[in-house]
XYZ file of N, CA and C in Angstrom:
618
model
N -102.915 3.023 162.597
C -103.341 1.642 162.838
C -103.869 1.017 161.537
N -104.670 1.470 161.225
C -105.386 1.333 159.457
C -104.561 0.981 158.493
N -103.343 1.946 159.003
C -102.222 1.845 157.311
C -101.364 1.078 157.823
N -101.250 0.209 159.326
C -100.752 -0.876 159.704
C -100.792 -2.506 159.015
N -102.327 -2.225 159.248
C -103.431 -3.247 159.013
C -103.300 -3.660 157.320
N -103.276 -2.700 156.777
C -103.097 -2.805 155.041
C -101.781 -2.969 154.914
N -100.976 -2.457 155.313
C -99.473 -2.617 154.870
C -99.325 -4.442 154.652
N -99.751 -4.884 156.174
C -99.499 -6.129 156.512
C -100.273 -6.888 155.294
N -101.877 -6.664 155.273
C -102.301 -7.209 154.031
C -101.548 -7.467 152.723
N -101.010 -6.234 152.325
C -100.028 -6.115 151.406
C -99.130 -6.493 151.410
N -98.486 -7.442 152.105
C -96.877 -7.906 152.590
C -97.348 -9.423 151.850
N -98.780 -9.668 152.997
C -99.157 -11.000 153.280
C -99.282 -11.552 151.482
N -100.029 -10.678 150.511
C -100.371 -10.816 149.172
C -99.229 -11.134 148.316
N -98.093 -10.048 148.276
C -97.056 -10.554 147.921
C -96.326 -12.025 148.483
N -96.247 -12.148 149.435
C -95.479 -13.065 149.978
C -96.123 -14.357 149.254
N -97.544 -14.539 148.998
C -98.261 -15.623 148.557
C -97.645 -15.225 147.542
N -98.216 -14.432 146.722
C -97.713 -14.818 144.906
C -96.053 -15.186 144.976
N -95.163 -14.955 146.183
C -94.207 -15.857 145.846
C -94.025 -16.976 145.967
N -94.693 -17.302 146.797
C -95.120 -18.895 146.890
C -95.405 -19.902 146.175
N -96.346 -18.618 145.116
C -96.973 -19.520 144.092
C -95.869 -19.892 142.908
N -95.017 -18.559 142.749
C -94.034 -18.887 142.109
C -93.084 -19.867 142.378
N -92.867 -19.737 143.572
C -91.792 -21.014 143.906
C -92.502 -22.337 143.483
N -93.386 -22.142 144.168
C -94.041 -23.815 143.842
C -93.889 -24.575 142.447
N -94.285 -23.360 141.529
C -94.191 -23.456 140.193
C -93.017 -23.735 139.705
N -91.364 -23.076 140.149
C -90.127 -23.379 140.087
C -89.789 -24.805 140.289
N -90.599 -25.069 141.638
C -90.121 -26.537 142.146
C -90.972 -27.304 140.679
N -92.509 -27.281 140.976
C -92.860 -28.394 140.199
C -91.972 -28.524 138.685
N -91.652 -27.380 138.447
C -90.675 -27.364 137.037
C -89.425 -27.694 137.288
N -89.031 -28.058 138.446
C -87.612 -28.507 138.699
C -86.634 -27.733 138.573
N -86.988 -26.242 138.164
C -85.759 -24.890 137.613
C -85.295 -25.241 139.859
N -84.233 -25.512 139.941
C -83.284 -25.573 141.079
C -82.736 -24.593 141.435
N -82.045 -24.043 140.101
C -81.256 -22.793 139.688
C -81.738 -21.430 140.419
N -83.214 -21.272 139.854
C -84.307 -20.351 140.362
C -84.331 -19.984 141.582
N -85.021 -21.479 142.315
C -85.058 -22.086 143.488
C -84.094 -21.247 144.474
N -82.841 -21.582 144.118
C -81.518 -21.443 145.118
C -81.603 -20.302 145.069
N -81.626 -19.049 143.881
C -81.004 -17.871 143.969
C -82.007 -17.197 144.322
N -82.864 -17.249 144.905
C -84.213 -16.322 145.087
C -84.021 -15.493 146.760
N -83.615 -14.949 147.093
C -83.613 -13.863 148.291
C -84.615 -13.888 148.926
N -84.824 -14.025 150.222
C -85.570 -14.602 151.214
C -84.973 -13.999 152.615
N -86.429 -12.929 153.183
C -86.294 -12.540 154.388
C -86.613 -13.353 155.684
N -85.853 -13.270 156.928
C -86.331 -14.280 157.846
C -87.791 -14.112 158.115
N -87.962 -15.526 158.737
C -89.220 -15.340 159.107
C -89.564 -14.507 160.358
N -90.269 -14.208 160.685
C -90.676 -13.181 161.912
C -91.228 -14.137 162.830
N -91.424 -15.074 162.501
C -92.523 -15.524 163.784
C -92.821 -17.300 164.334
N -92.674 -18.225 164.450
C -92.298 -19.597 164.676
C -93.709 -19.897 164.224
N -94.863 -19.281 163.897
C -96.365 -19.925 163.077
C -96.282 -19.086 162.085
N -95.227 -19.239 161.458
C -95.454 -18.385 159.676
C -95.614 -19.436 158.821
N -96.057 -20.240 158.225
C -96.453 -21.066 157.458
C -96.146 -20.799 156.246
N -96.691 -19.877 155.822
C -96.038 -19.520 154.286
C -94.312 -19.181 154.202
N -94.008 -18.190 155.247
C -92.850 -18.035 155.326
C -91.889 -19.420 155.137
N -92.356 -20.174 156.193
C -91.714 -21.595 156.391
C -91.757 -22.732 154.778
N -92.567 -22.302 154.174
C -92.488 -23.040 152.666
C -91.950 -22.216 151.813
N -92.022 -21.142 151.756
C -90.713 -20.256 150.771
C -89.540 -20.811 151.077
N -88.682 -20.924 152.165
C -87.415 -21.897 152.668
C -87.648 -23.069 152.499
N -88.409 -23.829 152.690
C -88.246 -25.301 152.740
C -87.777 -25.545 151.244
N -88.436 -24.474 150.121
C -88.754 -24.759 148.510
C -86.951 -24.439 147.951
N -86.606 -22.785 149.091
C -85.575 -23.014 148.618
C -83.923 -23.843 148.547
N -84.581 -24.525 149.696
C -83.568 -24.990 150.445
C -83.498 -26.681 149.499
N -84.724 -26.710 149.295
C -84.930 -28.243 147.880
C -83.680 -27.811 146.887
N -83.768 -26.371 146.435
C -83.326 -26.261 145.047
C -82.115 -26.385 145.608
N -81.315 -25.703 146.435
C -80.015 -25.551 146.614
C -79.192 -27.186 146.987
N -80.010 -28.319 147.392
C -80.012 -29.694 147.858
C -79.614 -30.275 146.654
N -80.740 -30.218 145.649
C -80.666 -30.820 144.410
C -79.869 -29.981 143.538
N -79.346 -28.865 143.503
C -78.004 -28.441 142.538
C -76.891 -29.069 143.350
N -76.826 -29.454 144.882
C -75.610 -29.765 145.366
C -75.072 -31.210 145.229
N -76.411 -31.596 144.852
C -76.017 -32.959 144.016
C -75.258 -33.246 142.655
N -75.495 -32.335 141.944
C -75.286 -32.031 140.648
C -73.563 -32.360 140.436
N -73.237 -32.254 139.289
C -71.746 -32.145 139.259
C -71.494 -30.761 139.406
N -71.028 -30.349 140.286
C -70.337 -29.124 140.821
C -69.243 -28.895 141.231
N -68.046 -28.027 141.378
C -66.900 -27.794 141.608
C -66.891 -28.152 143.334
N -66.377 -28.302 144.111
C -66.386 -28.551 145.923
C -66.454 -27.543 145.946
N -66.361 -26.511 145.849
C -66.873 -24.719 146.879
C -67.690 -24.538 146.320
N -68.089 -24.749 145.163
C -69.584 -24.518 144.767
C -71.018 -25.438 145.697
N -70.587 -26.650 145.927
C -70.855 -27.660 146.555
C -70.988 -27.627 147.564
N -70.271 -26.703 148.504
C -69.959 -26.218 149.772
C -71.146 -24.982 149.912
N -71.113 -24.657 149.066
C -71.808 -22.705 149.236
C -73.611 -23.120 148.997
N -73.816 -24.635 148.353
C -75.153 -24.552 148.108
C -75.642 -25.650 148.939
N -74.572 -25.883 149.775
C -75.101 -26.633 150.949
C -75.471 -25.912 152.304
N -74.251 -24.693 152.323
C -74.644 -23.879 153.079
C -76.097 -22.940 152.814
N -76.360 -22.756 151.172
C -77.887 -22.096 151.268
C -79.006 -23.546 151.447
N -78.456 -24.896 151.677
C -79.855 -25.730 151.936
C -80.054 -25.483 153.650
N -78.824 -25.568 154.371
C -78.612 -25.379 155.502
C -79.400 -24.084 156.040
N -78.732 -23.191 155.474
C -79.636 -22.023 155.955
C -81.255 -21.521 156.046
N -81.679 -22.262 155.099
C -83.099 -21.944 154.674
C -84.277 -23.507 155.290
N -83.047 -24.561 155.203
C -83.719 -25.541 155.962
C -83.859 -25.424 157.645
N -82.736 -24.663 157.817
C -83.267 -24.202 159.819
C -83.830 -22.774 159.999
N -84.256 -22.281 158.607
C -84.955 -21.150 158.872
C -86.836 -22.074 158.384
N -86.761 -22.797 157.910
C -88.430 -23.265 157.400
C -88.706 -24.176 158.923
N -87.770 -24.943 159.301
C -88.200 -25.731 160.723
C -88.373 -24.488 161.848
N -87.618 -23.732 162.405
C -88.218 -22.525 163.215
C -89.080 -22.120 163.019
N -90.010 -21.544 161.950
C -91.312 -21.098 161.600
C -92.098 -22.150 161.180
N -92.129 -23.583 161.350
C -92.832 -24.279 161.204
C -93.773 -24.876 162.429
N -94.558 -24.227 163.085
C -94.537 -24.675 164.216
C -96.420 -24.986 163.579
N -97.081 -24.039 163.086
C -98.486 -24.425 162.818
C -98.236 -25.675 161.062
N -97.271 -25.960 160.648
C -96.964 -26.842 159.822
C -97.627 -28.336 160.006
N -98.392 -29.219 159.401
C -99.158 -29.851 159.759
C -97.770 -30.964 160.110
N -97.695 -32.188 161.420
C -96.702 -32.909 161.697
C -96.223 -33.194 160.750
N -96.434 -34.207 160.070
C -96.342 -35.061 158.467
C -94.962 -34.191 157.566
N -95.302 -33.033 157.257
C -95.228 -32.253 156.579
C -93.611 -32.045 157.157
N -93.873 -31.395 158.408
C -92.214 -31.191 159.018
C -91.695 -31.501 158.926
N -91.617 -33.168 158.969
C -90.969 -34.138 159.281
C -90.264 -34.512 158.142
N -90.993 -34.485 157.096
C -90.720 -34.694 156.054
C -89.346 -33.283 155.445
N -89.596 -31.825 155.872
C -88.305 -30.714 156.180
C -87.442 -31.509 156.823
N -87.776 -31.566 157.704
C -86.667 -32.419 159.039
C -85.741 -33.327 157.947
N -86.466 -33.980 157.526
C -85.584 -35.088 156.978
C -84.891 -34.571 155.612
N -85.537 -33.723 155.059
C -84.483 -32.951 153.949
C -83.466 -32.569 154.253
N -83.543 -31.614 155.783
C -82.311 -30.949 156.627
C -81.470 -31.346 157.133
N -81.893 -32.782 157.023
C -81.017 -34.109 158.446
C -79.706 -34.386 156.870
N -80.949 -34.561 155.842
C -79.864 -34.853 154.338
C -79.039 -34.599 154.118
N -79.036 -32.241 154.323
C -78.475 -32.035 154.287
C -77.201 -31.242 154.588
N -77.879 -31.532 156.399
C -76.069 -31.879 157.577
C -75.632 -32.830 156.800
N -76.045 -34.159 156.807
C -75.231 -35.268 156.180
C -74.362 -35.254 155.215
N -74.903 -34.108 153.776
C -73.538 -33.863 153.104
C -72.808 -32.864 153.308
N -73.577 -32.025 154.049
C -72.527 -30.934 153.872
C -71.230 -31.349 155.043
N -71.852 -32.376 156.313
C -70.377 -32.643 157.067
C -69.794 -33.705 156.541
N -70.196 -34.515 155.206
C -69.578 -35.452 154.632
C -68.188 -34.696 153.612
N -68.843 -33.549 153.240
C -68.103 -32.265 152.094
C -66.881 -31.847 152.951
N -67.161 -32.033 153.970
C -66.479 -30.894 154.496
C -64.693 -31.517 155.314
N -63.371 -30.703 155.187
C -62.583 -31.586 155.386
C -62.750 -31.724 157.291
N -61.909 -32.645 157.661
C -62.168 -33.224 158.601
C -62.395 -32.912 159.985
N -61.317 -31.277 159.739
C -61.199 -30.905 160.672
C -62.458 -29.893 161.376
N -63.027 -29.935 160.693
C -64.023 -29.029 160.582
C -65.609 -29.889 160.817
N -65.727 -31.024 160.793
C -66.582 -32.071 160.981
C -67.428 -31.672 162.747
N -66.511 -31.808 163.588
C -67.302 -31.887 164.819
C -68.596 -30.752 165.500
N -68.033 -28.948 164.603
C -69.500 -28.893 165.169
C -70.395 -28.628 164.422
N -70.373 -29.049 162.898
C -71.952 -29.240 162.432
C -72.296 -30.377 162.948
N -71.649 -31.680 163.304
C -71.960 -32.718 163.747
C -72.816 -32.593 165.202
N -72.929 -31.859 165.250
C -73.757 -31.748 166.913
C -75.094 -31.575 166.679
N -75.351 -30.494 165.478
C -76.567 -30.254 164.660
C -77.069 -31.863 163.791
N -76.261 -31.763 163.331
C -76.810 -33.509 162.368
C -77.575 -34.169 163.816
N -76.683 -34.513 165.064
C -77.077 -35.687 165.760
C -78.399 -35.176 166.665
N -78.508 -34.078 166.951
C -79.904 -32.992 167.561
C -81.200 -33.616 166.753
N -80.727 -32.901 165.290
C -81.730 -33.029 164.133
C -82.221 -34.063 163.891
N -81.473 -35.430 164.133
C -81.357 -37.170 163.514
C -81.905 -37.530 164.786
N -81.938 -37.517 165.989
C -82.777 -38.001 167.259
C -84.168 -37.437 166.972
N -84.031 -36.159 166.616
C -85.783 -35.323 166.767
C -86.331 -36.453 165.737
N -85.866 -36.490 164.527
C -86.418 -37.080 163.115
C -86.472 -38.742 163.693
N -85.989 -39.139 164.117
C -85.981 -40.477 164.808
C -87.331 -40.672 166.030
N -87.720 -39.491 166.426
C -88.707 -39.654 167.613
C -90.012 -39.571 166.983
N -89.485 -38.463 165.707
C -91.267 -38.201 164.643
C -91.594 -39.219 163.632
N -90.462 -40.148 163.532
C -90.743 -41.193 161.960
C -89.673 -42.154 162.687
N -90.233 -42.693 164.020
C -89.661 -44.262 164.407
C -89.290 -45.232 163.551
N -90.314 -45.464 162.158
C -90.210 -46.523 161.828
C -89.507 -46.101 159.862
N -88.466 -44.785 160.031
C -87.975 -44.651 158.769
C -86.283 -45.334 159.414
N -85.947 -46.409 158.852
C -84.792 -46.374 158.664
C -83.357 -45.575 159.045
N -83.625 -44.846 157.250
C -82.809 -43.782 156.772
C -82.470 -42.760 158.302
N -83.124 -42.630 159.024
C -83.953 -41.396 160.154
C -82.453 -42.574 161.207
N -82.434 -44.107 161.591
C -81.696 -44.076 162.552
C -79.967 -44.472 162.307
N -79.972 -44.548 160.800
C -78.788 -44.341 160.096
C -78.059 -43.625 160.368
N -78.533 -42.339 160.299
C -78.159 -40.739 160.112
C -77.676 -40.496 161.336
N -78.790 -41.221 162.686
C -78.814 -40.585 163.841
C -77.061 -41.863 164.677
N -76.810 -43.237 163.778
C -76.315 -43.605 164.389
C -74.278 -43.040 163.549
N -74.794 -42.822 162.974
C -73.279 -42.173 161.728
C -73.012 -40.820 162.800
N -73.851 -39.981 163.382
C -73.680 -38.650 163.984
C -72.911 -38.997 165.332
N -73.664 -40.404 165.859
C -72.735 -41.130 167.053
C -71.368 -41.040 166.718
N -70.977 -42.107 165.938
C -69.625 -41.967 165.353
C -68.721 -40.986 165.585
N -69.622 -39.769 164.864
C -68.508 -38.863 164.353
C -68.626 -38.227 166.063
N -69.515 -38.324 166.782
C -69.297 -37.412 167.771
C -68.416 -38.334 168.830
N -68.144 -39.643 168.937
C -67.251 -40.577 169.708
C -65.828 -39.975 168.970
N -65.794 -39.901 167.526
C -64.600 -39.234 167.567
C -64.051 -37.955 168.005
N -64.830 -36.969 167.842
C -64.512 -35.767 168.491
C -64.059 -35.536 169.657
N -64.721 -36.832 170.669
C -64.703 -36.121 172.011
C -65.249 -37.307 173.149
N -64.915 -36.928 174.436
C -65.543 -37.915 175.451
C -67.062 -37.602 175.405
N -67.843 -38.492 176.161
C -67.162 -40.142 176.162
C -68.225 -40.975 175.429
N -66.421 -41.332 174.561
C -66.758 -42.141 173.078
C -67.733 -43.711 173.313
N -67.291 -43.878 174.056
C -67.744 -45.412 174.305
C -69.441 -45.310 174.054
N -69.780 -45.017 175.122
C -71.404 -44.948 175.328
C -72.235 -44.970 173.855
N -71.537 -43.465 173.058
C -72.066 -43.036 172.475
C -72.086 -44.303 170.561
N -70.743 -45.018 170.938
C -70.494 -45.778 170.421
C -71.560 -46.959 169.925
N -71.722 -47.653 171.459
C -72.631 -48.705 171.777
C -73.782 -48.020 171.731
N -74.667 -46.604 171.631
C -76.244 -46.194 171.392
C -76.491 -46.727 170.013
N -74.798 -46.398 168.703
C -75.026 -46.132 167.393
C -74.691 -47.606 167.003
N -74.646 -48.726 167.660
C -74.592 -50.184 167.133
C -76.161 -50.617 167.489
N -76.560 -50.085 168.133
C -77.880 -50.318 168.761
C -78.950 -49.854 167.681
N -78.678 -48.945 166.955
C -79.288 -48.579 165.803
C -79.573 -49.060 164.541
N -78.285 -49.820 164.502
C -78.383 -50.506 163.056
C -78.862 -51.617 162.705
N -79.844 -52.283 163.434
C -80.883 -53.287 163.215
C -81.993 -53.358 162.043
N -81.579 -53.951 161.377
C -82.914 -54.428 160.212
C -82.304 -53.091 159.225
N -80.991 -53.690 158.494
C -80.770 -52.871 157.269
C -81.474 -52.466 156.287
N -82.178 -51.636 155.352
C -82.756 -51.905 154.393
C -82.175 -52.405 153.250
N -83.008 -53.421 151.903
C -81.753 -54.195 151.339
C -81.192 -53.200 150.192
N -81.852 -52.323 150.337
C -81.284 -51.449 148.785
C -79.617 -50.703 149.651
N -79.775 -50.602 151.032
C -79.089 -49.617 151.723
C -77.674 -50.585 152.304
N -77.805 -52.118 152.590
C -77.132 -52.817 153.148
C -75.604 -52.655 153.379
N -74.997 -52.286 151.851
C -73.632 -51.617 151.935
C -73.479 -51.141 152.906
N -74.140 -49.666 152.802
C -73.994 -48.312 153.239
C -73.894 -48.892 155.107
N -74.809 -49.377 155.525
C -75.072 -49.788 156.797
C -73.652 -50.834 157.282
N -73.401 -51.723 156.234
C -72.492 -52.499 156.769
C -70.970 -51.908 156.681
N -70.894 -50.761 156.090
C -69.760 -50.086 156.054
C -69.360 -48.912 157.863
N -70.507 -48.306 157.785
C -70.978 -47.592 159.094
C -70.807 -48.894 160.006
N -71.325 -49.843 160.240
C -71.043 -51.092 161.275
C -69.902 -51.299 161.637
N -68.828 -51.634 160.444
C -67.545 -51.600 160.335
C -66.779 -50.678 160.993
N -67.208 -49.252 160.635
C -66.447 -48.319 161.071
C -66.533 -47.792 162.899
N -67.615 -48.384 163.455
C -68.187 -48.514 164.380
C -66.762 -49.501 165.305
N -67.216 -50.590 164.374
C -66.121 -51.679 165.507
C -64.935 -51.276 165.515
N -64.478 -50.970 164.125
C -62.840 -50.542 164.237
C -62.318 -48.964 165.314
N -63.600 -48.093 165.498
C -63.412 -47.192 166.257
C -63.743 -47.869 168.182
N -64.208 -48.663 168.000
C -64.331 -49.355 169.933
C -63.370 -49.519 169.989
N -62.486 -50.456 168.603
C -61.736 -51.396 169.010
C -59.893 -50.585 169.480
N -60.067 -49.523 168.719
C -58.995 -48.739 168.921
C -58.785 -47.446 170.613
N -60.301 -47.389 170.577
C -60.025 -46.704 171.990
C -60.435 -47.781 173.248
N -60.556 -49.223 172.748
C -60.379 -50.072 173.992
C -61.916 -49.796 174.814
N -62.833 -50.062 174.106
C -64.223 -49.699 174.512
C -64.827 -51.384 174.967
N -65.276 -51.570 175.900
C -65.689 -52.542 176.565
C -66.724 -53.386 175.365
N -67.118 -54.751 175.380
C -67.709 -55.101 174.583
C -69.105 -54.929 174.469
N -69.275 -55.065 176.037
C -70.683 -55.551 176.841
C -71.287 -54.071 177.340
């Protein structure tokens, strides 16, 4: 029981000084670091530290996937933001709200590119995850924008996949109220693509 008790101490000690390191990676912006660092699951849905070792690495692998990168490279470090971003939200449960939400919305980022990366055919079932993720992030930060963008683009893609398109159609026009002006394009392009998809499967107006 004793050499239980210490082991765990000893797990718990290390695990911080990696923390501290990561942190230090991030504030230095090394990404590189970030991404390649090996990371055991978390054990437990109130691991807190656990849950910021992923969140940190899942930053780095986000921000190299931005980078100029080859597409499978692009692909592979979206899949490590992916992975480490739904491993930091599962163990985030003693995570102060604020804080999550703010994961949440890194993770919502990056479904968004990685089913933007990805060819077409292959779109519909990360898209189920994006539109899960983009409602939750929509219920915790009502008043972010970006949060019913995401959640109304996931409509889209899921009216294309599959019945029934309509409904899901008219939730994601319902969304796009009060563009932001830096974002307006982006929104009026998604609007667009919205009508031209009613208009082709004969979706009621009203």
């Amino acid at each position: 029981m004793i050499r239980a008790v210490l082991l765990t101490l000893l797990l718990g000690g290390c695990t911080v000084r990696e923390l501290d390191r990561m942190k230090d990676l991030d504030t230095r912006g090394d990404w590189a670091a970030l991404a390649a660092t090996r990371l055991s699951a978390c054990d437990w849905p109130r691991d807190a530290v656990c849950a910021e070792l992923h969140i940190l690495r899942a930053r780095g692998c986000l921000r190299l996937a931005a980078e100029d990168v080859s597409e499978t490279e692009r692909r592979r470090l979206l899949d490590c933001a992916l992975e480490s971003g739904r491993a930091a939200l599962a163990a985030a449960d003693d995570t102060a709200p604020a804080e999550r939400s703010a994961w949440r919305a890194a993770h919502v980022s990056a479904l968004y590119a990685s089913r933007q990366a990805r060819p077409a055919r292959e779109v519909c079932g990360d898209n189920a995850e994006l539109l899960e993720q983009a409602d939750l992030l929509r219920q915790e930060t009502p008043a972010e924008p970006r949060a019913r963008f995401l959640a109304a683009s996931a409509r889209l893609t899921a009216a294309r996949c599959g019945p029934p398109p309509c409904p899901l159609l008219r939730e994601a026009a319902a969304l796009l109220h009060d563009p932001p002006t830096h974002a307006a394009s982006q929104w009026r392009a998604l609007a667009a693509g919205l009508a031209i998809t009613a208009r082709s499967l004969a979706c009621p107006t009203s």
